[in-house]
Amino acid sequence: MLKPRIRPRRLRGTPEIRRMVRETRLSLDDLIYPLFVTYEKEARKPIPSMPGQHQLSIDNLVKEAAEAKALGIPAIILFGIPEKKDALGSDSYDPHGIIQQAVCAVKETVSGLLVITDVCFCEYTDHGHCGVIKNNDVDNDATLELLARQVVSHAKAGADIVAPSGMIDGMVGAIRTGLDEAGFEKMPILSYAIKYASSFYGPFRDAADSAPQFGDRRTHQMDPVNVREALREAELDVQEGADLLMVKPALAFLDVISRVKDRFDLPLAAYNVSGEYAMVKAAAQNGWIDEKAITLEILTSIKRAGADLILTYHAKDVARWLA
Ligand code: PBG
């Protein structure tokens, strides 16, 4: 009989030994919980394509943030749905805009919870694009000025970290300059450095009412087939002063996460986006998959690929499962 001398199975024989040799651990410390805040009063409107997620009025957002904190989730990221949209997305930099009010309310009420703001224009413009439109395209340099304005208003409202997500060239540099000039030298920038023009954002655009009214985002978000370009994008953001990097989406881009992690030393986040969440929820509701096992496997795979932090709508469920 053939007798192998080397048997990898020796390290898999019992739960105890498997526990000892585990290479990757998913922790509550890694999670960032995305939340949608609407100008509407007393709202807790379910988002149909994202079961368990809601558009929340400010009072309900504060409750949700307090619950997240109580569950041990360290951070939330906020997306705003303003009452009025216009060509410039002016609510996004209004000192009394939806996001500024929301940040203020959460910071006043819930202590010990990091509040990150998404910095973009698509939820605030009537055309649904991520910046100022000129000749049917996002005008890069005109958008930079407004981005700096938006970010300073978030900082004044009390945001702990700002996260620009528009894939506008030079956005990190413009934001760093804007923050520093306004006296917010200590504000960290979490850059959505590598964001693909992905079909996985579909449910989010319903949730945030941010679908483009014409065209698409392919002139600024990256082509999903590229990976060397991702390294170039990350390098530029590092040079411009990003403090943390993000790859988005996560699951279909694990190779990108891995490549970025190998090359750069900044903390790396990955966004487990709305479409990834919707697929798991839909299959689970049909009884076709084991939701807990699949979710933990997916999130652990994102960590194994190299992400230090994960933005995920599953955060509250995970907090309960890991407790
Ligand atoms: C832009 C933004 C988007 C997402 C996060 N920030 C949408 C987009 O680029 O169209 C998507 C997140 C998700 O799908 O969960 N403000």
Coordinates of N, CA and C and ligand atoms in Angstrom, one line a residue, residues 34 36 50 77 79 118-124 128 130 163 165-166 192 195-196 198 200-205 208 210-212 217 220-221 248-249 271-277 313, ligand 1:
P34 N -22.5 50.6 5.5 CA -23.0 51.7 4.7 C -24.5 52.0 5.0
F36 N -28.0 54.7 4.2 CA -28.6 55.7 3.3 C -29.5 56.6 4.1
M50 N -32.5 45.4 -1.9 CA -31.5 45.2 -0.8 C -32.2 44.8 0.5
I77 N -20.5 54.3 6.9 CA -20.3 55.3 5.8 C -21.7 55.7 5.3
F79 N -24.5 57.8 2.9 CA -24.9 58.3 1.5 C -26.1 59.1 1.7
D118 N -19.2 59.4 2.1 CA -19.0 59.2 0.7 C -19.0 60.6 0.0
V119 N -17.9 60.8 -0.8 CA -17.8 62.2 -1.4 C -18.0 62.0 -2.9
C120 N -19.2 62.4 -3.4 CA -19.5 62.3 -4.8 C -20.7 63.2 -5.2
F121 N -21.0 63.3 -6.4 CA -22.1 64.1 -6.8 C -23.4 63.4 -7.3
C122 N -23.2 62.1 -7.6 CA -24.3 61.4 -8.4 C -25.6 61.4 -7.6
E123 N -25.6 61.4 -6.3 CA -26.9 61.4 -5.6 C -27.5 62.8 -5.5
Y124 N -26.7 63.8 -5.9 CA -27.1 65.2 -5.7 C -27.4 66.0 -7.0
G128 N -27.7 62.9 -12.5 CA -27.2 61.7 -11.9 C -25.8 61.4 -12.2
C130 N -21.5 62.1 -11.8 CA -20.6 62.3 -10.6 C -19.9 63.6 -10.6
A163 N -14.4 59.9 2.0 CA -14.1 58.9 1.0 C -14.6 59.3 -0.4
S165 N -15.4 59.1 -4.1 CA -15.8 57.9 -4.9 C -16.0 58.1 -6.4
G166 N -15.7 59.3 -6.9 CA -16.0 59.7 -8.2 C -15.1 59.3 -9.3
Y192 N -11.6 55.9 -2.9 CA -12.0 54.8 -3.8 C -11.1 54.9 -5.0
K195 N -12.0 52.0 -8.8 CA -13.5 51.8 -8.8 C -13.8 51.5 -10.3
Y196 N -14.4 50.3 -10.5 CA -14.7 49.8 -11.8 C -16.1 50.3 -12.2
S198 N -18.9 49.0 -13.0 CA -19.4 47.6 -12.7 C -20.9 47.5 -12.8
F200 N -22.4 45.6 -10.9 CA -22.8 45.2 -9.5 C -23.4 46.4 -8.7
Y201 N -23.4 47.6 -9.2 CA -23.9 48.7 -8.5 C -25.4 49.0 -8.7
G202 N -26.1 48.1 -9.5 CA -27.5 48.3 -9.8 C -28.4 48.6 -8.6
P203 N -28.4 47.7 -7.6 CA -29.3 48.0 -6.5 C -29.0 49.3 -5.7
F204 N -27.7 49.7 -5.6 CA -27.4 50.9 -5.0 C -28.0 52.1 -5.6
R205 N -28.0 52.1 -7.0 CA -28.5 53.2 -7.7 C -30.0 53.4 -7.4
A208 N -30.0 54.9 -3.7 CA -29.6 56.3 -3.5 C -30.2 57.2 -4.6
S210 N -29.6 57.3 -7.7 CA -28.4 58.0 -8.3 C -28.1 57.4 -9.7
A211 N -29.1 56.8 -10.4 CA -28.8 56.3 -11.7 C -28.6 57.5 -12.7
P212 N -27.6 57.4 -13.6 CA -27.4 58.5 -14.5 C -28.6 58.6 -15.5
R217 N -21.0 55.6 -16.7 CA -19.9 56.2 -16.0 C -18.6 55.7 -16.6
H220 N -15.1 57.7 -16.6 CA -14.3 57.9 -15.4 C -14.1 56.7 -14.6
Q221 N -15.1 55.8 -14.4 CA -14.8 54.6 -13.7 C -14.1 53.6 -14.6
K248 N -13.1 48.5 -5.5 CA -14.6 48.4 -5.5 C -15.0 48.0 -7.0
P249 N -15.9 47.0 -7.1 CA -16.4 46.0 -6.2 C -15.4 45.1 -5.6
Y271 N -15.0 47.1 -1.1 CA -16.4 47.4 -1.0 C -17.2 46.2 -1.6
N272 N -17.8 45.4 -0.6 CA -18.7 44.3 -0.9 C -20.1 45.0 -1.3
V273 N -20.2 45.2 -2.6 CA -21.2 46.2 -3.1 C -22.7 45.7 -3.1
S274 N -23.6 46.5 -3.5 CA -25.0 46.2 -3.4 C -25.4 45.0 -4.2
G275 N -24.8 44.8 -5.4 CA -25.2 43.7 -6.3 C -24.7 42.4 -5.6
E276 N -23.6 42.4 -5.0 CA -23.1 41.2 -4.3 C -24.0 40.8 -3.2
Y277 N -24.5 41.8 -2.5 CA -25.4 41.6 -1.3 C -26.7 41.1 -1.8
Y313 N -23.0 45.6 3.6 CA -24.3 45.7 4.1 C -24.7 44.6 5.0
Ligands
PBG1 C1 -21.0 56.8 -5.9 C2 -21.1 55.5 -5.3 C3 -21.7 54.3 -5.9 C4 -21.5 53.3 -4.9 C5 -20.9 53.8 -3.8 N1 -20.6 55.2 -4.1 C6 -22.5 54.2 -7.1 C7 -21.9 54.4 -8.4 O1 -20.7 54.5 -8.6 O2 -22.7 54.3 -9.4 C8 -22.0 51.9 -5.1 C9 -22.1 51.1 -3.9 C10 -22.8 49.8 -4.0 O3 -23.2 49.3 -5.1 O4 -23.1 49.2 -3.0 N2 -21.5 57.8 -5.0

